[in-house]
XYZ file of C-alpha atoms in Angstrom:
766
model
C -2.509 -1.610 24.316
C 0.772 -3.775 24.463
C 0.448 -6.707 28.151
C 3.506 -7.633 27.189
C 7.743 -7.286 26.975
C 8.174 -9.781 24.106
C 7.150 -13.226 24.074
C 7.997 -14.546 27.845
C 7.214 -10.990 29.765
C 4.500 -9.669 31.189
C 4.929 -5.758 30.717
C 6.488 -3.760 33.785
C 3.096 -2.496 35.855
C 0.179 -4.772 34.291
C -1.369 -8.312 35.425
C -2.593 -10.762 33.345
C -5.296 -13.577 33.460
C -5.306 -16.107 30.765
C -8.661 -18.328 30.232
C -6.418 -20.662 30.634
C -8.722 -23.988 29.693
C -12.722 -24.612 28.682
C -13.945 -25.830 32.243
C -17.893 -26.490 30.948
C -20.255 -25.577 27.915
C -23.837 -24.259 28.835
C -26.250 -23.014 26.519
C -26.772 -19.358 26.268
C -30.068 -18.037 27.670
C -31.265 -17.178 23.956
C -30.925 -20.843 22.737
C -28.635 -19.760 20.016
C -25.364 -20.667 21.270
C -22.763 -21.621 24.005
C -20.937 -20.341 26.908
C -18.269 -21.166 28.521
C -16.826 -21.316 31.841
C -13.355 -20.797 31.399
C -10.874 -20.147 34.849
C -7.926 -18.390 35.039
C -5.999 -21.252 35.896
C -5.775 -25.456 35.059
C -8.495 -26.877 37.328
C -6.501 -30.139 37.857
C -8.179 -30.304 41.879
C -11.549 -29.013 43.363
C -9.691 -26.667 45.223
C -7.869 -25.646 42.434
C -11.575 -23.464 41.982
C -11.069 -21.203 44.601
C -8.943 -17.781 44.970
C -9.580 -17.222 40.364
C -10.870 -15.508 37.825
C -12.425 -16.946 35.320
C -13.911 -15.439 31.698
C -17.556 -16.482 30.281
C -17.399 -16.504 26.717
C -20.673 -16.160 25.145
C -20.281 -18.073 21.188
C -23.580 -17.381 19.303
C -25.462 -17.528 15.688
C -25.832 -14.121 15.070
C -27.067 -14.861 10.874
C -26.343 -16.972 8.361
C -22.181 -16.791 7.739
C -21.752 -14.810 11.495
C -21.441 -15.382 14.711
C -20.541 -13.206 17.334
C -18.140 -14.045 20.565
C -18.878 -12.129 24.030
C -16.246 -12.661 26.734
C -16.956 -11.434 30.159
C -15.237 -10.902 33.543
C -17.562 -8.993 35.937
C -21.043 -10.239 34.810
C -22.502 -6.952 37.670
C -20.902 -4.507 35.855
C -23.596 -2.196 34.723
C -24.043 -2.233 30.927
C -24.050 1.274 29.904
C -25.065 3.125 26.186
C -24.813 4.220 23.635
C -24.781 0.873 21.514
C -24.536 0.238 17.866
C -27.738 0.252 16.152
C -27.688 -3.573 14.790
C -29.510 -5.103 12.188
C -31.646 -1.817 10.893
C -32.917 -3.605 8.587
C -34.146 -6.288 10.679
C -32.791 -9.578 11.535
C -32.741 -12.086 9.265
C -33.805 -15.906 11.080
C -30.825 -18.169 11.445
C -30.891 -21.867 12.374
C -28.406 -22.557 15.297
C -27.144 -25.716 15.160
C -24.703 -27.356 18.434
C -23.418 -30.950 17.824
C -21.294 -32.361 20.424
C -18.268 -35.056 20.169
C -15.646 -36.889 21.729
C -13.569 -34.231 19.475
C -15.865 -31.313 21.230
C -18.682 -29.317 20.550
C -19.392 -27.075 17.132
C -21.701 -24.407 17.442
C -22.806 -23.839 13.320
C -24.554 -20.635 11.673
C -24.825 -21.347 8.370
C -22.265 -21.616 6.454
C -20.133 -20.362 9.750
C -18.996 -23.039 12.213
C -16.877 -22.209 15.602
C -15.492 -25.478 17.228
C -14.770 -25.563 20.724
C -11.941 -28.519 21.677
C -12.760 -30.880 23.789
C -9.706 -32.373 25.161
C -9.065 -31.747 28.937
C -7.532 -28.788 29.832
C -7.393 -27.689 27.029
C -8.329 -24.116 24.963
C -8.765 -23.431 21.432
C -11.729 -22.404 19.372
C -11.506 -23.497 15.714
C -13.292 -20.827 13.193
C -13.962 -22.175 10.114
C -16.549 -23.190 7.085
C -19.081 -25.487 7.761
C -18.449 -27.536 5.492
C -14.384 -27.570 6.247
C -12.679 -28.042 8.576
C -9.905 -25.986 7.750
C -9.476 -22.606 9.984
C -10.361 -19.105 8.839
C -8.797 -18.303 12.889
C -8.931 -19.466 16.114
C -8.412 -18.103 19.578
C -5.330 -20.105 20.603
C -3.282 -20.319 24.208
C -3.361 -17.791 26.233
C -5.383 -15.210 23.407
C -8.543 -14.422 25.927
C -7.563 -12.800 28.922
C -8.373 -10.119 31.496
C -5.390 -7.412 32.311
C -5.121 -5.184 35.494
C -3.172 -1.447 35.377
C -1.502 -1.314 37.844
C -0.804 -4.425 38.435
C -2.497 -5.304 42.187
C -0.252 -6.882 44.284
C -2.811 -9.185 46.210
C -6.364 -9.445 45.206
C -7.723 -8.066 48.219
C -6.986 -4.373 46.470
C -9.079 -4.614 44.328
C -11.848 -4.118 46.662
C -11.180 -0.587 45.036
C -10.715 -0.677 41.832
C -10.796 3.106 41.297
C -6.884 3.280 40.743
C -7.310 0.305 38.964
C -7.974 -0.058 35.055
C -9.571 -3.122 34.182
C -8.937 -4.865 30.503
C -10.427 -7.600 28.246
C -8.309 -8.852 25.310
C -8.888 -11.530 22.544
C -5.968 -12.336 19.996
C -7.062 -13.994 16.612
C -4.693 -16.208 14.542
C -2.936 -14.692 11.304
C -2.416 -17.220 9.364
C 1.036 -17.036 6.944
C 0.386 -14.333 4.417
C -2.759 -13.184 5.854
C -3.498 -9.616 5.532
C -5.636 -7.379 7.294
C -7.718 -4.057 5.638
C -9.433 -1.582 6.669
C -10.952 -0.017 9.775
C -11.718 2.244 8.961
C -10.470 5.822 6.363
C -7.001 5.215 7.515
C -4.213 7.049 5.905
C -1.041 4.731 6.088
C -0.078 1.041 4.930
C -3.098 -0.107 3.324
C -1.803 -3.891 4.966
C -2.145 -3.514 9.392
C -0.078 -6.081 9.680
C 2.453 -4.608 12.036
C 0.474 -1.651 13.414
C -0.778 -0.565 16.220
C -4.443 1.208 15.276
C -6.701 3.017 17.795
C -10.009 3.472 17.152
C -10.716 7.042 18.072
C -11.976 9.770 16.365
C -9.557 12.473 16.106
C -8.517 15.676 13.706
C -5.281 14.344 12.929
C -5.744 15.166 9.097
C -4.478 12.527 5.942
C -0.791 12.468 6.982
C -0.715 10.454 10.804
C -1.680 7.130 12.171
C -5.152 9.152 13.621
C -7.791 9.408 11.382
C -11.610 10.988 10.827
C -13.604 7.853 10.387
C -12.593 5.345 12.538
C -14.721 1.774 11.882
C -14.546 -1.280 14.068
C -14.503 -3.129 11.376
C -12.085 -5.387 9.496
C -11.259 -7.693 6.335
C -8.876 -10.489 6.344
C -7.487 -12.065 2.793
C -9.075 -15.396 4.183
C -12.429 -15.084 3.518
C -13.462 -13.696 6.499
C -14.168 -9.898 8.703
C -14.082 -9.233 11.967
C -16.888 -6.525 13.361
C -16.203 -4.739 16.982
C -19.376 -4.246 18.363
C -18.537 -1.307 20.789
C -17.884 2.573 20.210
C -15.622 3.333 23.420
C -11.557 3.472 22.494
C -10.566 -0.343 20.579
C -7.117 -0.602 20.742
C -5.674 -3.427 18.119
C -2.093 -4.429 18.340
C -2.234 -6.341 14.175
C 0.604 -8.490 14.492
C 2.824 -6.465 16.602
C 2.944 -7.437 19.898
C 2.508 -10.452 18.619
C 3.362 -11.511 14.885
C 0.995 -13.928 14.567
C -2.175 -12.643 16.282
C -4.308 -10.023 15.910
C -4.955 -8.648 19.543
C -8.110 -6.591 20.214
C -8.348 -4.929 23.846
C -10.889 -2.349 25.077
C -11.520 -0.782 28.470
C -14.129 -2.924 30.797
C -15.366 -6.034 31.658
C -16.706 -7.035 28.497
C -15.510 -7.705 24.286
C -18.009 -8.308 21.491
C -16.694 -9.003 18.307
C -18.743 -11.071 15.221
C -16.129 -13.259 12.785
C -17.836 -12.654 9.662
C -17.675 -15.331 7.305
C -17.189 -14.570 3.018
C -15.852 -16.768 1.331
C -15.373 -13.272 -0.860
C -14.717 -9.714 0.190
C -17.670 -9.166 -1.531
C -19.691 -11.425 0.845
C -18.838 -10.375 3.851
C -19.478 -6.686 2.849
C -22.566 -7.770 2.114
C -23.577 -9.819 5.330
C -21.234 -6.837 7.249
C -23.947 -3.893 5.895
C -27.344 -6.516 7.450
C -25.505 -5.852 10.862
C -24.553 -2.447 10.549
C -26.980 -1.341 7.963
C -26.515 -0.639 4.374
C -25.125 2.381 2.309
C -27.788 4.582 1.810
C -28.808 5.868 -1.818
C -27.740 8.739 -3.505
C -29.612 11.339 -5.731
C -27.952 11.533 -9.239
C -27.286 14.915 -8.995
C -25.034 14.755 -6.448
C -22.335 12.411 -9.078
C -21.486 16.076 -10.914
C -18.994 17.996 -9.897
C -18.978 20.247 -6.307
C -17.167 23.597 -6.380
C -16.594 25.062 -3.039
C -15.332 28.709 -1.863
C -12.828 27.596 0.258
C -12.392 27.719 4.227
C -10.008 31.364 4.340
C -10.504 32.864 1.304
C -12.189 36.481 0.904
C -15.143 35.725 -1.001
C -18.905 37.330 -0.916
C -21.609 36.945 -3.237
C -19.605 39.229 -6.828
C -17.200 36.445 -5.455
C -19.551 33.378 -5.994
C -21.068 34.569 -8.789
C -17.419 35.423 -10.788
C -16.688 31.455 -10.114
C -19.746 30.174 -11.493
C -19.374 33.014 -14.742
C -16.158 31.098 -14.953
C -16.955 27.917 -15.444
C -19.924 28.592 -17.576
C -17.636 30.153 -19.688
C -15.193 27.827 -19.755
C -17.750 24.628 -20.132
C -17.550 23.235 -16.425
C -20.589 22.398 -15.635
C -21.022 22.665 -11.880
C -23.920 20.622 -10.432
C -23.410 21.611 -6.768
C -21.904 24.769 -5.039
C -21.006 24.781 -1.386
C -20.131 27.466 0.903
C -17.330 26.937 2.838
C -17.492 28.250 6.976
C -17.057 32.129 6.305
C -21.019 31.946 5.375
C -21.227 32.616 8.937
C -20.298 35.803 10.880
C -16.244 35.096 12.270
C -16.726 33.904 15.808
C -20.207 32.740 15.762
C -19.924 29.013 14.208
C -22.289 27.483 13.780
C -25.478 29.553 14.183
C -26.731 29.041 10.613
C -27.143 32.616 9.967
C -25.344 33.855 7.067
C -23.415 36.901 7.442
C -25.496 40.069 6.397
C -22.229 42.188 5.782
C -21.001 39.938 2.479
C -24.306 38.072 1.776
C -27.816 40.570 2.531
C -29.752 38.291 -0.069
C -29.045 34.689 0.880
C -32.574 33.468 -0.278
C -32.552 35.930 -3.490
C -29.224 34.764 -4.665
C -29.612 31.028 -4.169
C -32.626 31.755 -6.234
C -31.160 33.578 -9.198
C -27.741 31.212 -9.030
C -29.906 28.244 -10.105
C -32.653 30.429 -12.219
C -29.288 31.305 -14.549
C -28.445 27.452 -14.784
C -24.784 28.677 -13.190
C -25.500 25.838 -10.408
C -27.806 23.204 -9.749
C -28.255 22.117 -6.437
C -26.092 24.867 -3.005
C -24.158 23.125 -0.212
C -23.305 24.713 3.425
C -21.139 24.627 5.486
C -22.184 23.274 9.408
C -20.616 21.655 12.838
C -21.964 20.775 15.781
C -20.346 23.453 18.053
C -21.570 26.997 19.139
C -19.065 30.080 19.591
C -20.154 31.965 22.285
C -19.947 35.185 19.884
C -23.025 34.178 18.671
C -26.556 35.306 20.228
C -27.653 32.316 20.015
C -25.021 30.816 22.620
C -26.972 32.083 25.728
C -30.243 30.357 24.624
C -29.231 27.130 23.676
C -27.224 27.337 27.163
C -29.798 28.008 28.565
C -32.335 25.410 27.730
C -30.045 22.679 28.270
C -28.901 22.239 24.520
C -25.209 21.957 25.290
C -23.120 19.881 26.594
C -22.314 20.027 30.356
C -19.331 19.357 33.150
C -19.745 17.279 35.814
C -20.460 20.551 37.862
C -23.251 22.077 35.955
C -21.389 24.507 33.717
C -21.226 24.659 30.038
C -18.389 22.762 28.686
C -16.567 25.749 26.927
C -13.118 25.268 25.270
C -10.992 27.833 22.848
C -10.369 25.618 20.770
C -11.714 25.963 16.857
C -14.064 28.878 17.861
C -14.067 31.150 21.279
C -15.906 30.033 23.962
C -17.718 27.397 22.020
C -19.978 25.176 23.491
C -21.045 20.894 21.432
C -24.479 20.438 21.012
C -25.938 17.914 23.097
C -27.300 15.813 20.874
C -29.036 13.095 23.550
C -31.208 15.859 24.518
C -33.765 15.339 22.358
C -35.234 19.372 22.154
C -31.653 20.114 21.714
C -32.536 17.861 18.327
C -35.474 19.435 17.458
C -33.738 22.725 17.637
C -30.688 22.134 15.765
C -33.126 20.611 12.552
C -35.440 24.204 13.051
C -32.382 25.647 12.439
C -31.012 22.923 9.661
C -34.837 24.039 7.683
C -34.299 27.563 7.650
C -31.666 26.903 5.273
C -33.787 24.703 3.576
C -35.871 27.351 3.245
C -33.295 29.541 2.106
C -32.798 27.314 -0.697
C -30.173 25.088 0.462
C -29.989 21.262 -0.739
C -27.293 19.623 1.461
C -25.171 19.581 4.380
C -21.023 19.519 4.766
C -21.587 17.889 8.167
C -17.552 19.201 9.474
C -16.310 18.289 12.965
C -17.494 16.115 15.635
C -14.571 14.301 16.743
C -12.618 16.683 19.536
C -15.605 14.979 21.816
C -14.092 14.966 24.605
C -15.334 12.479 27.603
C -14.071 13.205 30.808
C -15.390 15.597 33.545
C -18.682 15.739 31.277
C -22.124 14.868 31.736
C -24.976 14.066 29.014
C -28.284 14.751 29.096
C -28.531 11.068 28.755
C -27.100 10.513 32.210
C -26.863 6.980 31.022
C -24.470 6.665 28.504
C -21.387 6.403 29.446
C -18.537 9.542 27.738
C -16.524 7.663 27.042
C -18.425 5.781 24.532
C -20.421 8.727 23.170
C -16.672 9.852 21.848
C -16.609 8.089 18.753
C -20.929 7.512 18.357
C -21.294 11.049 18.472
C -20.100 10.656 14.861
C -23.312 8.907 14.140
C -25.817 11.074 15.489
C -25.158 13.428 14.683
C -25.033 12.874 11.106
C -27.851 10.326 11.563
C -29.925 14.135 12.561
C -28.646 16.021 9.581
C -29.477 13.111 7.417
C -33.020 12.631 8.173
C -33.088 15.848 8.548
C -32.861 16.503 4.726
C -34.805 13.135 3.597
C -37.888 14.764 5.382
C -37.682 18.070 3.979
C -36.509 16.699 -0.010
C -37.795 12.409 -0.221
C -35.479 9.210 1.341
C -33.055 9.516 -1.678
C -32.195 12.847 -2.176
C -30.638 13.526 1.073
C -26.601 13.979 0.984
C -24.075 14.749 3.155
C -20.837 15.670 2.908
C -19.166 14.404 6.310
C -15.950 14.219 7.626
C -16.308 12.210 10.538
C -18.227 8.793 11.162
C -18.083 5.134 13.406
C -19.754 1.853 12.375
C -22.601 2.440 10.933
C -22.699 5.934 9.237
C -22.949 4.722 5.640
C -26.329 4.628 6.090
C -25.934 8.233 6.161
C -23.610 9.329 2.620
C -21.447 10.653 1.877
C -18.103 10.980 3.107
C -14.330 13.113 2.246
C -10.891 12.379 3.080
C -10.592 14.897 5.062
C -7.585 17.548 5.539
C -4.960 16.443 2.667
C -1.934 18.419 1.632
C -1.668 19.601 -2.387
C 1.380 16.976 -2.761
C 1.357 13.823 -4.931
C 2.400 11.656 -1.396
C -0.801 13.022 0.001
C -3.028 12.386 -2.304
C -1.530 9.218 -2.460
C -2.460 8.748 1.376
C -5.880 10.014 0.178
C -6.514 6.977 -1.776
C -5.167 4.585 0.345
C -7.786 6.594 3.254
C -10.322 6.029 0.229
C -9.545 2.429 -0.601
C -9.544 1.059 3.661
C -12.645 3.237 3.790
C -14.931 0.823 0.897
C -13.690 -2.068 2.791
C -15.533 -0.488 6.140
C -18.741 -0.901 4.132
C -18.669 3.193 2.685
C -20.254 3.333 -0.610
C -19.457 6.694 -1.786
C -16.640 9.095 -0.985
C -14.909 12.363 -2.010
C -11.249 13.932 -1.587
C -10.297 17.806 -1.908
C -8.728 18.142 -5.512
C -5.272 20.298 -5.344
C -4.951 19.414 -1.985
C -6.645 21.648 1.363
C -3.593 22.479 2.465
C -1.414 24.561 0.313
C -0.477 25.910 -3.399
C -1.233 23.095 -5.747
C 1.188 23.367 -8.768
C -0.447 23.432 -11.977
C 0.478 19.799 -12.454
C -0.636 18.198 -8.989
C -3.894 20.367 -9.415
C -4.413 18.312 -12.905
C -3.428 15.253 -11.588
C -5.417 15.388 -8.912
C -8.588 16.603 -11.697
C -8.110 12.874 -13.132
C -8.293 10.479 -9.761
C -10.988 13.115 -7.925
C -13.480 12.904 -10.795
C -12.966 8.969 -10.914
C -14.006 8.962 -7.282
C -17.323 8.220 -6.617
C -17.959 12.088 -5.941
C -15.716 15.528 -7.118
C -15.689 18.529 -5.289
C -12.906 21.406 -5.923
C -11.998 22.815 -2.417
C -8.768 24.264 -0.929
C -8.017 26.405 2.774
C -5.792 29.670 1.464
C -6.283 29.167 -2.025
C -9.384 28.832 -4.516
C -9.910 25.812 -6.407
C -11.219 27.147 -9.335
C -8.804 25.857 -12.342
C -7.559 29.617 -13.937
C -6.484 31.249 -10.576
C -4.109 27.834 -10.749
C -2.238 28.360 -13.656
C -2.762 32.058 -14.677
C -5.482 30.859 -16.890
C -3.708 29.085 -19.347
C -5.447 28.341 -22.023
C -3.890 25.554 -23.926
C -4.962 21.787 -24.228
C -2.458 20.629 -21.120
C -4.168 24.000 -19.103
C -6.114 23.076 -15.649
C -9.628 24.351 -17.152
C -9.751 22.204 -20.368
C -8.385 19.248 -18.139
C -10.692 19.705 -15.823
C -13.440 20.140 -18.486
C -12.205 17.004 -20.319
C -12.783 14.691 -16.658
C -15.937 17.162 -15.655
C -17.279 15.395 -19.009
C -16.114 12.265 -18.949
C -18.264 11.967 -15.509
C -21.327 12.895 -17.164
C -20.816 9.991 -19.828
C -19.908 7.998 -17.520
C -23.393 8.174 -15.517
C -25.208 5.836 -16.929
C -22.608 3.302 -15.702
C -22.105 5.024 -12.882
C -25.606 5.380 -11.698
C -26.260 1.441 -11.819
C -23.534 0.061 -10.218
C -24.137 2.785 -7.473
C -28.136 0.915 -6.867
C -25.543 -2.430 -6.990
C -23.576 -0.662 -4.006
C -26.515 0.337 -1.899
C -28.045 -3.174 -2.065
C -24.832 -5.027 -0.997
C -22.532 -2.474 1.092
C -20.258 -2.416 -1.446
C -17.798 0.195 -2.666
C -18.919 1.787 -6.105
C -15.398 3.713 -5.190
C -12.745 3.731 -4.311
C -13.298 0.072 -4.458
C -9.987 -2.295 -3.553
C -8.962 -4.555 -6.110
C -9.504 -7.378 -3.818
C -12.818 -7.132 -3.426
C -12.933 -7.991 -7.826
C -9.954 -10.351 -7.820
C -9.581 -12.208 -4.467
C -7.931 -15.398 -5.418
C -5.409 -13.047 -6.949
C -2.432 -12.827 -4.192
C -0.973 -9.500 -5.225
C -4.205 -7.702 -5.717
C -4.023 -7.540 -1.570
C -1.113 -5.221 -1.914
C -2.407 -2.241 -4.364
C -3.032 0.988 -3.027
C -2.097 3.098 -6.098
C -5.035 1.606 -7.806
C -8.891 0.718 -7.198
C -11.777 -0.288 -8.944
C -14.916 1.898 -10.446
C -18.286 -0.301 -9.777
C -17.058 -3.655 -10.956
C -15.516 -2.772 -14.847
C -13.205 -0.073 -14.880
C -9.446 0.264 -13.662
C -7.965 3.397 -12.727
C -4.151 3.989 -11.943
C -3.932 7.700 -11.066
C -0.684 9.512 -11.764
C 1.819 10.496 -9.286
C 4.593 11.573 -11.419
C 5.145 15.627 -13.131
C 6.332 13.765 -16.000
C 3.216 11.462 -16.382
C 5.042 8.640 -15.840
C 2.618 5.272 -13.779
C 2.944 1.815 -12.778
C -0.330 -0.301 -12.114
C -0.791 -4.517 -12.274
C -3.470 -5.360 -13.898
C -5.269 -8.776 -13.085
C -5.612 -11.997 -15.197
C -7.497 -11.094 -18.596
C -7.643 -9.589 -21.349
C -7.796 -5.726 -20.421
C -8.952 -2.693 -22.816
C -7.645 1.126 -22.672
C -10.789 3.659 -22.250
C -8.910 5.614 -24.678
C -7.537 4.011 -26.890
C -9.257 0.333 -27.325
C -5.399 -0.937 -27.174
C -5.444 -4.650 -25.129
C -3.141 -5.943 -22.669
C -3.159 -9.538 -21.112
C -2.307 -9.787 -18.080
C -1.932 -10.581 -15.189
C 0.844 -8.267 -15.111
C 2.554 -5.170 -14.695
C 3.163 -2.509 -16.841
C 4.642 1.210 -17.160
C 2.921 4.232 -19.318
C 3.143 7.577 -19.822
C 0.462 9.800 -19.776
C -0.515 13.688 -20.440
C -2.843 15.453 -18.876
C -6.111 14.131 -20.370
C -5.733 10.130 -19.685
C -4.313 7.634 -17.029
C -4.296 4.457 -17.524
C -8.321 3.665 -17.177
C -8.808 -0.317 -18.236
C -12.202 -1.753 -19.274
C -12.485 -5.454 -17.565
C -12.962 -8.386 -20.172
C -16.701 -9.398 -20.109
C -18.104 -6.527 -19.719
C -21.677 -4.027 -21.094
C -20.635 -0.117 -20.596
C -23.287 1.888 -20.966
C -22.298 5.438 -21.825
C -24.116 8.733 -22.485
C -23.357 9.910 -25.671
C -20.381 11.900 -27.050
C -20.566 15.023 -26.134
C -23.352 14.440 -23.094
C -22.298 16.678 -19.778
C -24.907 16.884 -17.966
C -24.935 14.615 -14.674
C -29.010 14.254 -14.871
C -30.415 12.826 -18.421
C -31.927 10.164 -19.635
C -29.568 7.475 -19.086
C -30.965 4.641 -21.895
C -32.129 7.305 -24.563
C -29.181 8.067 -26.740
C -26.677 6.176 -25.594
C -23.372 3.940 -26.520
C -23.075 0.861 -25.643
C -19.264 -0.611 -25.834
C -18.920 -4.164 -25.688
C -15.292 -5.899 -24.431
C -14.799 -8.942 -24.921
C -18.494 -9.937 -23.628
C -19.287 -13.162 -23.788
C -22.460 -15.225 -23.543
C -24.623 -14.055 -20.712
C -22.598 -10.455 -19.632
C -25.368 -7.858 -18.806
C -25.744 -4.260 -18.166
C -28.362 -3.425 -15.743
C -30.108 0.027 -17.357
C -31.315 2.785 -14.348
C -33.451 5.401 -14.506
C -31.911 9.138 -12.764
C -33.816 7.968 -9.702
C -32.134 4.628 -9.510
C -35.156 2.670 -11.052
C -34.329 0.179 -12.757
C -35.925 -0.086 -16.534
C -34.120 -2.930 -18.231
C -30.844 -4.984 -18.837
C -28.767 -5.585 -21.799
C -27.526 -9.272 -22.572
C -25.411 -10.883 -24.644
C -27.135 -13.815 -25.741
C -26.215 -15.770 -28.924
C -23.324 -13.178 -30.073
C -26.018 -10.351 -29.754
C -27.182 -8.027 -27.767
C -30.919 -8.398 -26.203
C -32.727 -6.194 -24.091
C -32.335 -3.229 -26.772
C -35.629 -2.498 -26.325
C -35.214 -0.342 -23.146
C -33.211 1.750 -24.779
C -34.532 4.690 -26.542
C -33.266 7.137 -29.294
C -30.402 6.721 -31.737
C -28.374 4.382 -29.009
C -25.028 3.513 -31.196
C -23.980 -0.743 -29.879
C -20.141 -1.285 -31.059
C -18.066 -3.634 -30.461
C -14.750 -2.711 -29.187
C -12.563 -5.844 -28.385
C -13.378 -9.361 -28.804
């Protein structure tokens, strides 16, 4: 929200009061920080302490390299939930050190410090590395404040605040050339400078400023990140209201955020994952190709069987088959009952599909809503499982499903009922759940079962409890590391319940680029695993778009063919073109390549879970933060540490991409190019710029490998790309367990005893 009209004027109808000086510094109750009493005018005489507001700022050491900042106006305001589930893996101990000199007071949390200026009548808080005074960012004059709308003409009006909105805001400084990234799955410009961003989950597709996954965390190119610790609507003006500041505002009496020091993006993400939770593990089978029935297309058991038979005939392995919405009867979504007219024997059908080898796993679509046409609706309503209005009515509307209600996950009995519905699906043979929707959660005139929660805070937070419930039900049935979702909505912490996909995109090259930007931003928000609707969700992709999207989609961590009103099996896209440039052959090539990459991919996945890193899409700045060019790159990405990918967006196959410093090797041809620099290439549908980073030992499955799950140490191919002394490759099995490490020593690869069969070790580049 903007509170000012340009640099000099206050916006019409707004009253602002700023923290004008630090009047007093005292220890916080925790003993790990300092409290600043900040009056909203400079105190020159004793009389100046009367008839004015003060802002209380608590600055505390959270963990090594992380400091929290909480600004409060009126301390008596009720703290209503829900709150983010912080430090779910346990909170590390931190030594909070406070020192006061004539220059100011400094609080240190390991590698990060905050220094409060000691000058009289000054307001200046600098956040800097403990071993350096060079600031990462600062809170300067008139950078912390409160605002009222409409502007009260007299303080007496605030005896009744029901007709006023009250905001808290802070403004951290932006350095020259600094860029800001993340804030969830955002489809607009990669660098958020100059943008207004509202963190409010919405079902807005992939071509607007709305987002399904709003994550209150952003990363700076200057070596730090900021996590805003509230699930309510957060409004950011990122170099927009003031070009040199990031303004964060919330409606209420308090605002808390954490500054997280790196200095590298890797270290920022690692510390962020301690704060909000590390990404959950995903099973190896989930990396295979997922095939969907699509949304509004007609399908039944015969159609499903024909899809899978067609894929088998074309040697395109399908690991997971997904039944989208219409596995349910129309108007009854989502009551968890297969439409008996279309699927008379769902358990038998799923059993036969798996027995025939057509597919290994099955996923079904769900959402947290219930249409009133379902016989189940009356039962759920009567038992209090659905969200209510304040007058006691069930909250209903006709958006999406006629008369639909929303499952109230603050009610333990509703949660148990929902899990029992899932368990019936598991009994039928379902292995995974697509948790769709969960964004359009009302916040006015609603009453949750848990009366302590604030409906405005529940809007975004609903994504967390919804996905958590389903994920843990899958874990209980199949094992801790065998659970996998296909989720659309998220908030901070939802990375613990993988995985997510990018939502409803169009079948255009522009939409593919939008999706790529969304995946990059989500990866910089702590999410390890991500997918996209290959070919685009809306519309009918022309063959060239489909094939370019196949190459992009099979190099994401997870890969799914899905559409809205048209099928995504390849032969329906190009009239079954059997040539080497046809859709079927193209899909087969890229599916087989991903199968070969599994020893590398699954090893990298374990590292991502440990350190809060994105597997794919991984922004280039994570790997090469010292190169200023990479902070601008939004049309390419890293797949793990060592593979650089640049999707093709042009029909003629031309593509421009950037290589950082070093000798990079073309995966397909072995050609070497030296960076840093920009390059132009032209590609057929079977290739794209896929370059291997120097100093890489790349472990691949054997030539011709088509399975997703196999022994990742048997008959493998180990390629050396300018691998120097100390280069390593960690070996894992199909369960993700570390079974050995290959390392270059004295120009030889050691650790080969962990390999089995006829492993091939070859030097590609030296």
